[in-house]
Amino acid sequence: MRTPPANLVRPFHYGGAEDRELFCDRVPLARLVRQYGTPLYVYSANNILDRVQMFAEAFAGMRATLCYSVKANSNLSILRLLASAGAGFDIVSGGELERVRQAARPSLRRVVFSGVGKTAAEIDAALAAQILVFNVESPAELDLLEQRARHFRKRAPLAMRVNPDVFAATHPYISTGMTAHKFGVAIGDATALYQRAARSAYLVPTGVSVHIGSQIRVTEPFGQALHRVMELVRELKSSHGIRIQHIDAGGGLGISYDDPPQAGKSRKDVPLFDPKAAVQGYAQHIRAALAGFDSELLLEPGRFIIAQAGALLAQVLYTKRNGPKTFVVTDAAMNDLIRPALYQAYHSIVPLRRRQNRPSTVVDVVGPVCETGDFFARDRELPALQGGDSIALLDAGAYGMSLSSNYNSRPRAAEVLVEGNRHRLIRRRETMRDLLAAEKSLLLK
Ligand code: LLP
């Protein structure tokens, strides 16, 4: 096995006696399974902080603020950890606003509010919280924002979210930067909207924002989008006297989902994903596009910060054969991690304990939910697994727990945060009582 250089060491790695036990940092995961049960999300605090640091280094010398995208993983302890590292937040709902308020109240002033469908109540709550900026996505939303700001006699800072019509290769469900998508206003229509905002006593156009999609690995499109944004910024200033004070470059920087933990044997020839190099390459395109812009840069990464810090642990319940196929049935399901079902996403699956001389087999790893789409892997070569074994689904820290549901009336998983050799429960497992708490059993006559 290759030993990866220090900056490529993953939080989930084998160690212990004969290098057979899977760890998160210095905590053996088998211990967490015994203590907290499965399905269980586990996150490495150090890895999250490392990623924040990588961003800071890549954008050193620029006035850059990282506004972590809460939707990626919105656990209160994780928000608090990020706030302690100086992060602001990108939110898309009143619920996410409330999470930031509860986890890190002083960070409200570093909140950007995105989303195509903000309600009046959500706008009101964000005005009251005095957030940094509203990313406005339509003329109708601009009208509503001005109406609500007028109502409270407040001035609402805003950025138009422009749709730059730039193609970025990713899954079609998470590509957002083209006119065919519902997001933002056509960049050609933006000037008129800025003029409208500038005329209002209750609106303050402070920024321009753009977000072209998620899980973007080829980073040139970020530069292309920002070139278009810069043209707009220059035009606003020179032709209309509107001075833009910040550019929000959105999120979207992708990661590699197919690295084995510490370079397994079968993929020797695949270069390991280097997150530092990835964020530096991304920063280079952004720097080049923003040359000459001396105001603030906002960034809204989600996945890059938290995906690889997290894994979903599950237990194998049964293995079964149907004709030529072998199925490994786990106690986690699509309600816990929907990415494979929704985006045909790949997540590495590794055993918590590597056993010697176990042949590998080709299997489907599936959950108990009553849908054929409930799978984590199809026709995947894995070391043979049997009932009682525990496995980890890697790179599940982003859009794992936050996209989970109670489908099939399955209580949601617990979450644990690891800090070096310590671990803490940051969300307890849901109970049957939680599951039914909001409902009534009525018979309408
Ligand atoms: N800013 C805005 C306005 C966004 O819509 C998003 C993500 C982000 C920032 C953060 O993007 P990131 O850095 O995480 O790529 N559920 C999907 C991803 C959905 C992304 C939605 N928007 C998945 O599991 O791949």
Tab-separated table of C-alpha atoms and ligand atoms in Angstrom:
chain	number	residue	atom	x	y	z
A	1	MET	CA	0.000	0.000	0.000
A	2	ARG	CA	1.296	3.471	-0.844
A	3	THR	CA	1.665	5.911	1.998
A	4	PRO	CA	0.123	9.137	0.799
A	5	PRO	CA	1.805	12.462	1.518
A	6	ALA	CA	0.560	14.222	4.646
A	7	ASN	CA	-1.778	16.614	2.844
A	8	LEU	CA	-3.556	13.671	1.207
A	9	VAL	CA	-4.174	11.677	4.362
A	10	ARG	CA	-7.873	11.122	4.759
A	11	PRO	CA	-9.659	11.353	8.094
A	12	PHE	CA	-10.885	7.798	7.489
A	13	HIS	CA	-7.907	5.484	7.390
A	14	TYR	CA	-6.848	2.038	8.486
A	15	GLY	CA	-4.668	1.636	11.556
A	16	GLY	CA	-4.418	-0.299	14.800
A	17	ALA	CA	-3.227	-3.869	15.077
A	18	GLU	CA	-1.971	-5.020	11.675
A	19	ASP	CA	-3.497	-1.956	10.075
A	20	ARG	CA	-6.900	-3.612	9.947
A	21	GLU	CA	-9.213	-1.239	11.840
A	22	LEU	CA	-10.866	1.760	10.210
A	23	PHE	CA	-10.379	4.966	12.187
A	24	CYS	CA	-11.704	8.487	12.048
A	25	ASP	CA	-8.675	10.494	13.084
A	26	ARG	CA	-7.585	8.606	16.219
A	27	VAL	CA	-10.906	6.997	17.090
A	28	PRO	CA	-11.543	3.392	15.997
A	29	LEU	CA	-14.937	3.385	14.326
A	30	ALA	CA	-15.887	-0.007	15.781
A	31	ARG	CA	-15.948	1.745	19.167
A	32	LEU	CA	-18.424	4.328	17.884
A	33	VAL	CA	-20.622	1.606	16.433
A	34	ARG	CA	-20.677	-0.156	19.817
A	35	GLN	CA	-21.428	3.052	21.681
A	36	TYR	CA	-23.918	4.768	19.382
A	37	GLY	CA	-25.236	2.052	17.061
A	38	THR	CA	-25.885	2.324	13.326
A	39	PRO	CA	-26.757	3.980	10.955
A	40	LEU	CA	-24.332	6.599	12.253
A	41	TYR	CA	-22.814	9.671	10.646
A	42	VAL	CA	-19.279	10.417	11.837
A	43	TYR	CA	-17.381	13.626	11.076
A	44	SER	CA	-13.809	14.729	11.658
A	45	ALA	CA	-13.640	18.240	13.103
A	46	ASN	CA	-9.973	18.510	12.155
A	47	ASN	CA	-10.673	17.718	8.554
A	48	ILE	CA	-13.368	20.389	8.394
A	49	LEU	CA	-10.974	22.956	9.836
A	50	ASP	CA	-8.211	21.862	7.446
A	51	ARG	CA	-10.491	22.566	4.517
A	52	VAL	CA	-11.328	26.030	5.830
A	53	GLN	CA	-7.609	26.656	6.177
A	54	MET	CA	-6.988	25.501	2.600
A	55	PHE	CA	-9.526	28.047	1.396
A	56	ALA	CA	-7.933	30.773	3.465
A	57	GLU	CA	-4.493	29.999	2.039
A	58	ALA	CA	-5.712	29.764	-1.542
A	59	PHE	CA	-7.331	33.205	-1.318
A	60	ALA	CA	-4.642	34.822	0.852
A	61	GLY	CA	-4.078	38.448	-0.013
A	62	MET	CA	-7.663	38.942	-1.171
A	63	ARG	CA	-10.419	40.201	1.075
A	64	ALA	CA	-12.277	36.893	1.005
A	65	THR	CA	-15.020	35.652	3.333
A	66	LEU	CA	-16.021	32.020	3.377
A	67	CYS	CA	-19.803	31.709	3.761
A	68	TYR	CA	-20.249	27.979	4.311
A	69	SER	CA	-23.310	26.647	2.513
A	70	VAL	CA	-25.510	25.410	5.344
A	71	LYS	CA	-27.518	23.054	3.144
A	72	ALA	CA	-24.514	20.737	2.779
A	73	ASN	CA	-24.631	19.834	6.451
A	74	SER	CA	-26.571	21.906	8.899
A	75	ASN	CA	-25.863	20.245	12.251
A	76	LEU	CA	-25.654	22.952	14.929
A	77	SER	CA	-22.297	21.754	16.265
A	78	ILE	CA	-20.823	21.817	12.781
A	79	LEU	CA	-22.110	25.344	12.194
A	80	ARG	CA	-20.646	26.358	15.514
A	81	LEU	CA	-17.289	24.796	14.670
A	82	LEU	CA	-17.229	26.670	11.363
A	83	ALA	CA	-18.246	29.934	13.011
A	84	SER	CA	-15.401	29.476	15.501
A	85	ALA	CA	-13.069	29.306	12.499
A	86	GLY	CA	-14.440	32.643	11.312
A	87	ALA	CA	-16.865	31.410	8.661
A	88	GLY	CA	-20.019	33.182	7.605
A	89	PHE	CA	-22.953	31.253	6.155
A	90	ASP	CA	-24.933	30.859	2.947
A	91	ILE	CA	-28.552	30.054	3.789
A	92	VAL	CA	-31.618	29.282	1.692
A	93	SER	CA	-34.479	29.226	4.184
A	94	GLY	CA	-35.848	30.577	7.430
A	95	GLY	CA	-34.941	27.228	8.977
A	96	GLU	CA	-31.286	27.639	8.057
A	97	LEU	CA	-31.387	31.205	9.393
A	98	GLU	CA	-32.678	29.854	12.704
A	99	ARG	CA	-29.891	27.263	12.799
A	100	VAL	CA	-27.244	29.972	12.377
A	101	ARG	CA	-28.950	32.071	15.056
A	102	GLN	CA	-28.892	29.153	17.487
A	103	ALA	CA	-25.394	27.922	16.697
A	104	ALA	CA	-23.553	31.188	16.194
A	105	ARG	CA	-25.632	34.311	16.713
A	106	PRO	CA	-22.791	36.811	16.077
A	107	SER	CA	-22.284	35.212	12.652
A	108	LEU	CA	-25.691	36.467	11.482
A	109	ARG	CA	-23.941	39.545	10.174
A	110	ARG	CA	-21.983	37.268	7.830
A	111	VAL	CA	-25.029	35.523	6.366
A	112	VAL	CA	-25.951	35.619	2.691
A	113	PHE	CA	-29.503	34.572	1.857
A	114	SER	CA	-29.859	32.755	-1.484
A	115	GLY	CA	-32.791	30.924	-3.064
A	116	VAL	CA	-35.417	31.402	-5.768
A	117	GLY	CA	-38.436	31.239	-3.490
A	118	LYS	CA	-37.999	33.323	-0.360
A	119	THR	CA	-41.303	33.947	1.388
A	120	ALA	CA	-42.310	37.250	2.994
A	121	ALA	CA	-41.946	35.636	6.427
A	122	GLU	CA	-38.411	34.483	5.619
A	123	ILE	CA	-37.454	37.917	4.300
A	124	ASP	CA	-38.870	39.515	7.452
A	125	ALA	CA	-36.870	37.194	9.694
A	126	ALA	CA	-33.668	37.902	7.768
A	127	LEU	CA	-34.279	41.672	7.856
A	128	ALA	CA	-34.763	41.477	11.609
A	129	ALA	CA	-31.568	39.431	11.947
A	130	GLN	CA	-29.625	42.079	10.009
A	131	ILE	CA	-27.906	39.631	7.714
A	132	LEU	CA	-25.108	40.686	5.363
A	133	VAL	CA	-26.980	40.477	2.064
A	134	PHE	CA	-29.980	39.105	0.185
A	135	ASN	CA	-29.081	37.336	-3.052
A	136	VAL	CA	-32.121	38.304	-5.115
A	137	GLU	CA	-33.137	35.926	-7.876
A	138	SER	CA	-36.024	37.637	-9.719
A	139	PRO	CA	-37.683	41.028	-10.346
A	140	ALA	CA	-40.693	39.872	-8.320
A	141	GLU	CA	-38.463	39.038	-5.357
A	142	LEU	CA	-36.842	42.473	-5.650
A	143	ASP	CA	-40.313	44.016	-5.361
A	144	LEU	CA	-41.183	41.920	-2.330
A	145	LEU	CA	-37.872	42.714	-0.635
A	146	GLU	CA	-38.443	46.439	-1.125
A	147	GLN	CA	-42.017	46.122	0.178
A	148	ARG	CA	-40.925	44.291	3.319
A	149	ALA	CA	-37.981	46.637	3.930
A	150	ARG	CA	-40.314	49.638	3.520
A	151	HIS	CA	-42.741	48.062	5.979
A	152	PHE	CA	-40.026	47.854	8.640
A	153	ARG	CA	-38.374	51.145	7.591
A	154	LYS	CA	-35.115	49.266	7.041
A	155	ARG	CA	-32.625	49.314	4.211
A	156	ALA	CA	-32.073	45.893	2.670
A	157	PRO	CA	-28.589	45.147	1.286
A	158	LEU	CA	-28.831	43.075	-1.864
A	159	ALA	CA	-26.925	41.361	-4.640
A	160	MET	CA	-28.667	40.289	-7.803
A	161	ARG	CA	-27.868	36.655	-8.446
A	162	VAL	CA	-27.040	36.656	-12.115
A	163	ASN	CA	-27.302	33.691	-14.379
A	164	PRO	CA	-24.166	33.922	-16.543
A	165	ASP	CA	-25.204	31.243	-19.066
A	166	VAL	CA	-21.988	29.295	-18.564
A	167	PHE	CA	-21.831	25.543	-18.928
A	168	ALA	CA	-20.096	23.574	-16.187
A	169	ALA	CA	-19.851	19.804	-16.412
A	170	THR	CA	-21.706	18.107	-13.564
A	171	HIS	CA	-24.866	16.101	-12.935
A	172	PRO	CA	-27.813	17.854	-14.657
A	173	TYR	CA	-29.750	18.086	-11.360
A	174	ILE	CA	-27.071	20.275	-9.774
A	175	SER	CA	-26.056	22.461	-12.714
A	176	THR	CA	-27.460	25.962	-12.225
A	177	GLY	CA	-25.613	28.510	-14.375
A	178	MET	CA	-27.492	28.360	-17.680
A	179	THR	CA	-30.604	30.147	-18.871
A	180	ALA	CA	-32.436	26.832	-18.997
A	181	HIS	CA	-32.174	26.698	-15.188
A	182	LYS	CA	-34.509	28.373	-12.736
A	183	PHE	CA	-31.735	30.269	-10.942
A	184	GLY	CA	-30.870	33.954	-10.981
A	185	VAL	CA	-31.726	36.675	-13.485
A	186	ALA	CA	-30.316	36.734	-17.009
A	187	ILE	CA	-27.121	38.743	-16.775
A	188	GLY	CA	-28.382	41.014	-19.566
A	189	ASP	CA	-31.400	42.009	-17.447
A	190	ALA	CA	-29.375	42.785	-14.344
A	191	THR	CA	-28.449	46.409	-15.061
A	192	ALA	CA	-32.065	47.552	-15.197
A	193	LEU	CA	-32.760	45.795	-11.889
A	194	TYR	CA	-29.758	47.467	-10.229
A	195	GLN	CA	-31.012	50.854	-11.437
A	196	ARG	CA	-34.414	50.060	-10.004
A	197	ALA	CA	-32.853	49.056	-6.675
A	198	ALA	CA	-30.652	52.155	-6.604
A	199	ARG	CA	-33.744	54.377	-6.954
A	200	SER	CA	-35.396	52.834	-3.884
A	201	ALA	CA	-34.903	54.369	-0.469
A	202	TYR	CA	-35.162	50.899	1.062
A	203	LEU	CA	-32.835	48.878	-1.128
A	204	VAL	CA	-29.034	49.047	-1.180
A	205	PRO	CA	-27.392	47.231	-4.081
A	206	THR	CA	-24.091	46.165	-2.522
A	207	GLY	CA	-23.034	43.090	-4.471
A	208	VAL	CA	-23.349	40.760	-7.438
A	209	SER	CA	-23.650	37.021	-6.923
A	210	VAL	CA	-23.313	33.998	-9.144
A	211	HIS	CA	-23.432	30.243	-8.553
A	212	ILE	CA	-23.051	27.949	-11.540
A	213	GLY	CA	-23.617	24.546	-9.955
A	214	SER	CA	-22.209	21.927	-7.637
A	215	GLN	CA	-19.587	19.137	-7.825
A	216	ILE	CA	-17.678	21.018	-10.537
A	217	ARG	CA	-14.236	19.489	-11.029
A	218	VAL	CA	-13.054	21.384	-14.128
A	219	THR	CA	-12.660	24.874	-12.761
A	220	GLU	CA	-12.418	27.122	-15.884
A	221	PRO	CA	-16.194	27.811	-15.901
A	222	PHE	CA	-15.866	29.577	-12.518
A	223	GLY	CA	-13.481	32.033	-14.202
A	224	GLN	CA	-15.761	32.453	-17.231
A	225	ALA	CA	-18.736	33.236	-15.024
A	226	LEU	CA	-16.759	35.804	-13.042
A	227	HIS	CA	-15.449	37.468	-16.205
A	228	ARG	CA	-19.074	38.139	-17.113
A	229	VAL	CA	-19.791	39.360	-13.607
A	230	MET	CA	-16.833	41.766	-13.809
A	231	GLU	CA	-18.153	43.222	-17.078
A	232	LEU	CA	-21.412	43.924	-15.278
A	233	VAL	CA	-19.617	45.444	-12.273
A	234	ARG	CA	-17.660	47.815	-14.570
A	235	GLU	CA	-20.757	48.797	-16.486
A	236	LEU	CA	-22.717	49.479	-13.290
A	237	LYS	CA	-19.988	51.779	-12.097
A	238	SER	CA	-19.056	53.595	-15.286
A	239	SER	CA	-22.517	54.015	-16.822
A	240	HIS	CA	-24.745	54.165	-13.769
A	241	GLY	CA	-22.576	55.208	-10.839
A	242	ILE	CA	-23.506	52.066	-8.889
A	243	ARG	CA	-20.511	50.914	-6.880
A	244	ILE	CA	-20.420	47.177	-6.183
A	245	GLN	CA	-18.700	46.357	-2.909
A	246	HIS	CA	-18.646	42.607	-3.051
A	247	ILE	CA	-18.744	39.774	-5.533
A	248	ASP	CA	-20.165	36.465	-4.370
A	249	ALA	CA	-18.668	33.633	-6.418
A	250	GLY	CA	-21.056	31.000	-5.019
A	251	GLY	CA	-20.021	27.458	-4.177
A	252	GLY	CA	-19.584	24.405	-6.348
A	253	LEU	CA	-15.979	23.255	-6.106
A	254	GLY	CA	-16.076	19.480	-6.487
A	255	ILE	CA	-14.206	16.649	-4.813
A	256	SER	CA	-13.220	13.167	-5.893
A	257	TYR	CA	-15.616	10.474	-4.738
A	258	ASP	CA	-13.581	7.519	-5.890
A	259	ASP	CA	-10.441	7.708	-3.807
A	260	PRO	CA	-10.030	4.646	-1.647
A	261	PRO	CA	-8.968	5.476	1.919
A	262	GLN	CA	-5.188	5.598	1.697
A	263	ALA	CA	-4.950	4.253	-1.811
A	264	GLY	CA	-6.190	0.687	-1.856
A	265	LYS	CA	-4.406	-1.871	-3.951
A	266	SER	CA	-6.804	-2.059	-6.836
A	267	ARG	CA	-6.471	1.589	-7.802
A	268	LYS	CA	-2.708	2.030	-7.536
A	269	ASP	CA	-2.450	3.954	-10.753
A	270	VAL	CA	-5.135	6.542	-9.930
A	271	PRO	CA	-3.631	9.745	-8.551
A	272	LEU	CA	-5.129	10.615	-5.194
A	273	PHE	CA	-7.330	13.679	-5.046
A	274	ASP	CA	-5.342	16.591	-3.689
A	275	PRO	CA	-7.782	19.048	-2.093
A	276	LYS	CA	-5.140	21.715	-1.640
A	277	ALA	CA	-4.229	21.647	-5.314
A	278	ALA	CA	-7.931	21.649	-6.215
A	279	VAL	CA	-8.749	24.767	-4.228
A	280	GLN	CA	-5.618	26.513	-5.445
A	281	GLY	CA	-6.504	25.808	-9.070
A	282	TYR	CA	-10.009	27.109	-8.398
A	283	ALA	CA	-8.634	30.237	-6.704
A	284	GLN	CA	-6.357	30.899	-9.654
A	285	HIS	CA	-9.281	31.170	-12.065
A	286	ILE	CA	-11.154	33.401	-9.650
A	287	ARG	CA	-8.141	35.657	-9.048
A	288	ALA	CA	-7.495	36.007	-12.757
A	289	ALA	CA	-11.109	36.922	-13.473
A	290	LEU	CA	-11.264	39.423	-10.621
A	291	ALA	CA	-7.984	41.181	-11.408
A	292	GLY	CA	-8.490	44.853	-10.634
A	293	PHE	CA	-11.463	44.270	-8.303
A	294	ASP	CA	-10.301	45.492	-4.930
A	295	SER	CA	-13.431	44.921	-2.876
A	296	GLU	CA	-14.687	41.889	-1.002
A	297	LEU	CA	-15.013	38.368	-2.357
A	298	LEU	CA	-17.601	36.032	-0.849
A	299	LEU	CA	-17.386	32.273	-1.370
A	300	GLU	CA	-20.114	29.756	-0.596
A	301	PRO	CA	-18.488	26.323	-0.509
A	302	GLY	CA	-20.404	23.446	1.030
A	303	ARG	CA	-19.279	20.102	-0.301
A	304	PHE	CA	-15.567	20.899	-0.430
A	305	ILE	CA	-15.590	21.777	3.262
A	306	ILE	CA	-17.555	18.874	4.684
A	307	ALA	CA	-17.994	15.967	2.219
A	308	GLN	CA	-14.752	14.148	2.911
A	309	ALA	CA	-14.864	14.847	6.638
A	310	GLY	CA	-17.877	12.552	6.992
A	311	ALA	CA	-18.821	8.904	6.614
A	312	LEU	CA	-22.018	6.958	7.134
A	313	LEU	CA	-21.510	3.792	9.158
A	314	ALA	CA	-23.891	0.907	8.672
A	315	GLN	CA	-24.183	-2.697	9.655
A	316	VAL	CA	-24.681	-5.574	7.279
A	317	LEU	CA	-27.966	-7.283	8.173
A	318	TYR	CA	-28.017	-10.048	5.591
A	319	THR	CA	-26.477	-11.168	2.380
A	320	LYS	CA	-28.697	-12.868	-0.174
A	321	ARG	CA	-28.575	-14.167	-3.711
A	322	ASN	CA	-31.152	-13.707	-6.429
A	323	GLY	CA	-30.022	-15.724	-9.431
A	324	PRO	CA	-26.673	-14.361	-10.518
A	325	LYS	CA	-26.815	-11.358	-8.187
A	326	THR	CA	-25.562	-11.044	-4.639
A	327	PHE	CA	-27.092	-8.411	-2.399
A	328	VAL	CA	-25.622	-7.042	0.794
A	329	VAL	CA	-28.514	-5.628	2.843
A	330	THR	CA	-27.500	-2.953	5.337
A	331	ASP	CA	-29.363	-1.201	8.136
A	332	ALA	CA	-28.808	2.164	6.399
A	333	ALA	CA	-30.940	3.060	3.421
A	334	MET	CA	-31.759	5.722	0.842
A	335	ASN	CA	-33.547	7.725	3.542
A	336	ASP	CA	-30.146	8.092	5.273
A	337	LEU	CA	-28.064	8.778	2.150
A	338	ILE	CA	-29.989	9.448	-1.035
A	339	ARG	CA	-27.133	10.541	-3.296
A	340	PRO	CA	-26.690	7.173	-5.085
A	341	ALA	CA	-30.437	6.914	-5.741
A	342	LEU	CA	-30.892	10.547	-6.755
A	343	TYR	CA	-27.736	11.304	-8.755
A	344	GLN	CA	-26.320	7.831	-9.431
A	345	ALA	CA	-23.540	9.083	-7.145
A	346	TYR	CA	-20.574	6.887	-6.297
A	347	HIS	CA	-19.525	6.479	-2.669
A	348	SER	CA	-16.588	4.290	-1.677
A	349	ILE	CA	-17.594	1.484	0.661
A	350	VAL	CA	-15.022	0.002	2.999
A	351	PRO	CA	-15.268	-2.491	5.857
A	352	LEU	CA	-14.643	-1.291	9.396
A	353	ARG	CA	-12.452	-4.315	9.860
A	354	ARG	CA	-10.270	-5.650	7.085
A	355	ARG	CA	-10.057	-9.399	7.299
A	356	GLN	CA	-7.237	-11.412	5.852
A	357	ASN	CA	-7.866	-13.799	3.015
A	358	ARG	CA	-11.384	-12.643	2.320
A	359	PRO	CA	-11.879	-12.956	-1.422
A	360	SER	CA	-13.620	-10.073	-3.118
A	361	THR	CA	-17.041	-10.505	-4.626
A	362	VAL	CA	-19.221	-8.419	-6.884
A	363	VAL	CA	-22.318	-7.275	-5.027
A	364	ASP	CA	-25.109	-4.719	-4.826
A	365	VAL	CA	-25.154	-2.922	-1.485
A	366	VAL	CA	-28.752	-2.042	-0.677
A	367	GLY	CA	-30.948	-0.778	2.148
A	368	PRO	CA	-34.235	-2.086	3.540
A	369	VAL	CA	-36.467	0.534	1.865
A	370	CYS	CA	-39.123	-0.772	-0.480
A	371	GLU	CA	-37.745	0.731	-3.686
A	372	THR	CA	-35.382	-0.732	-6.248
A	373	GLY	CA	-33.685	2.674	-6.216
A	374	ASP	CA	-32.622	2.039	-2.634
A	375	PHE	CA	-29.009	1.128	-3.325
A	376	PHE	CA	-25.597	2.409	-2.306
A	377	ALA	CA	-23.604	0.475	-4.898
A	378	ARG	CA	-24.359	-1.721	-7.868
A	379	ASP	CA	-22.131	-4.464	-9.207
A	380	ARG	CA	-19.330	-3.280	-6.947
A	381	GLU	CA	-16.282	-5.427	-6.215
A	382	LEU	CA	-15.893	-5.501	-2.437
A	383	PRO	CA	-14.164	-7.757	0.063
A	384	ALA	CA	-16.719	-10.439	0.973
A	385	LEU	CA	-19.145	-9.206	3.628
A	386	GLN	CA	-21.400	-11.116	5.964
A	387	GLY	CA	-24.174	-10.379	8.443
A	388	GLY	CA	-22.821	-8.476	11.470
A	389	ASP	CA	-19.959	-6.781	9.584
A	390	SER	CA	-19.865	-3.000	9.699
A	391	ILE	CA	-19.102	-0.806	6.724
A	392	ALA	CA	-18.419	2.861	6.066
A	393	LEU	CA	-19.799	4.824	3.135
A	394	LEU	CA	-17.152	7.463	2.610
A	395	ASP	CA	-17.354	11.104	1.529
A	396	ALA	CA	-20.857	11.333	2.922
A	397	GLY	CA	-20.420	14.461	5.050
A	398	ALA	CA	-22.099	16.744	2.503
A	399	TYR	CA	-25.709	16.264	1.416
A	400	GLY	CA	-25.932	13.058	3.439
A	401	MET	CA	-27.673	13.813	6.717
A	402	SER	CA	-29.072	17.082	5.353
A	403	LEU	CA	-30.952	15.213	2.614
A	404	SER	CA	-32.117	12.428	4.902
A	405	SER	CA	-35.777	11.722	5.538
A	406	ASN	CA	-38.118	9.515	7.522
A	407	TYR	CA	-39.258	7.580	4.459
A	408	ASN	CA	-40.598	4.135	5.357
A	409	SER	CA	-41.022	5.574	8.879
A	410	ARG	CA	-37.355	5.097	9.603
A	411	PRO	CA	-36.003	7.235	12.440
A	412	ARG	CA	-33.076	9.374	11.343
A	413	ALA	CA	-29.470	8.402	12.113
A	414	ALA	CA	-27.354	9.800	14.932
A	415	GLU	CA	-24.334	12.032	14.305
A	416	VAL	CA	-20.964	12.053	16.070
A	417	LEU	CA	-18.184	14.616	15.841
A	418	VAL	CA	-14.628	13.361	16.317
A	419	GLU	CA	-11.888	15.671	17.502
A	420	GLY	CA	-8.567	13.851	17.506
A	421	ASN	CA	-9.096	11.056	20.017
A	422	ARG	CA	-12.351	12.439	21.447
A	423	HIS	CA	-15.872	11.979	20.162
A	424	ARG	CA	-19.176	13.588	20.959
A	425	LEU	CA	-22.747	12.879	20.011
A	426	ILE	CA	-23.980	15.955	18.113
A	427	ARG	CA	-27.390	14.573	17.229
A	428	ARG	CA	-29.032	11.719	19.040
A	429	ARG	CA	-30.731	8.969	17.138
A	430	GLU	CA	-34.415	9.708	16.518
A	431	THR	CA	-36.904	7.733	18.530
A	432	MET	CA	-40.347	6.387	17.684
A	433	ARG	CA	-41.721	9.265	19.719
A	434	ASP	CA	-39.839	11.815	17.550
A	435	LEU	CA	-41.192	10.080	14.489
A	436	LEU	CA	-44.808	10.605	15.494
A	437	ALA	CA	-44.473	13.827	17.480
A	438	ALA	CA	-46.115	16.161	14.950
A	439	GLU	CA	-49.033	13.899	14.073
A	440	LYS	CA	-52.491	13.210	15.421
A	441	SER	CA	-54.426	10.009	15.077
A	442	LEU	CA	-57.901	11.333	14.225
A	443	LEU	CA	-60.983	9.758	12.777
A	444	LEU	CA	-63.016	12.426	10.977
A	445	LYS	CA	-66.701	11.629	11.161
B	1	LLP	N1	-24.465	28.402	-3.052
B	1	LLP	C1	-25.637	28.135	-3.647
B	1	LLP	C2	-26.494	29.248	-4.064
B	1	LLP	C3	-26.029	26.808	-3.852
B	1	LLP	O1	-27.178	26.553	-4.460
B	1	LLP	C4	-25.180	25.747	-3.438
B	1	LLP	C5	-25.573	24.352	-3.612
B	1	LLP	C6	-23.963	26.086	-2.802
B	1	LLP	C7	-23.634	27.420	-2.638
B	1	LLP	C8	-23.010	25.050	-2.296
B	1	LLP	O2	-22.516	24.276	-3.334
B	1	LLP	P1	-21.335	23.215	-3.069
B	1	LLP	O3	-20.077	24.002	-2.733
B	1	LLP	O4	-21.741	22.346	-1.967
B	1	LLP	O5	-21.211	22.499	-4.359
B	1	LLP	N2	-27.542	17.599	-3.178
B	1	LLP	C9	-26.545	17.702	-4.221
B	1	LLP	C10	-25.884	19.064	-4.261
B	1	LLP	C11	-26.873	20.207	-4.330
B	1	LLP	C12	-26.210	21.560	-4.379
B	1	LLP	C13	-27.211	22.649	-4.225
B	1	LLP	N3	-26.671	23.957	-4.142
B	1	LLP	C14	-25.540	16.584	-4.055
B	1	LLP	O6	-25.679	15.785	-3.130
B	1	LLP	O7	-24.621	16.445	-4.858
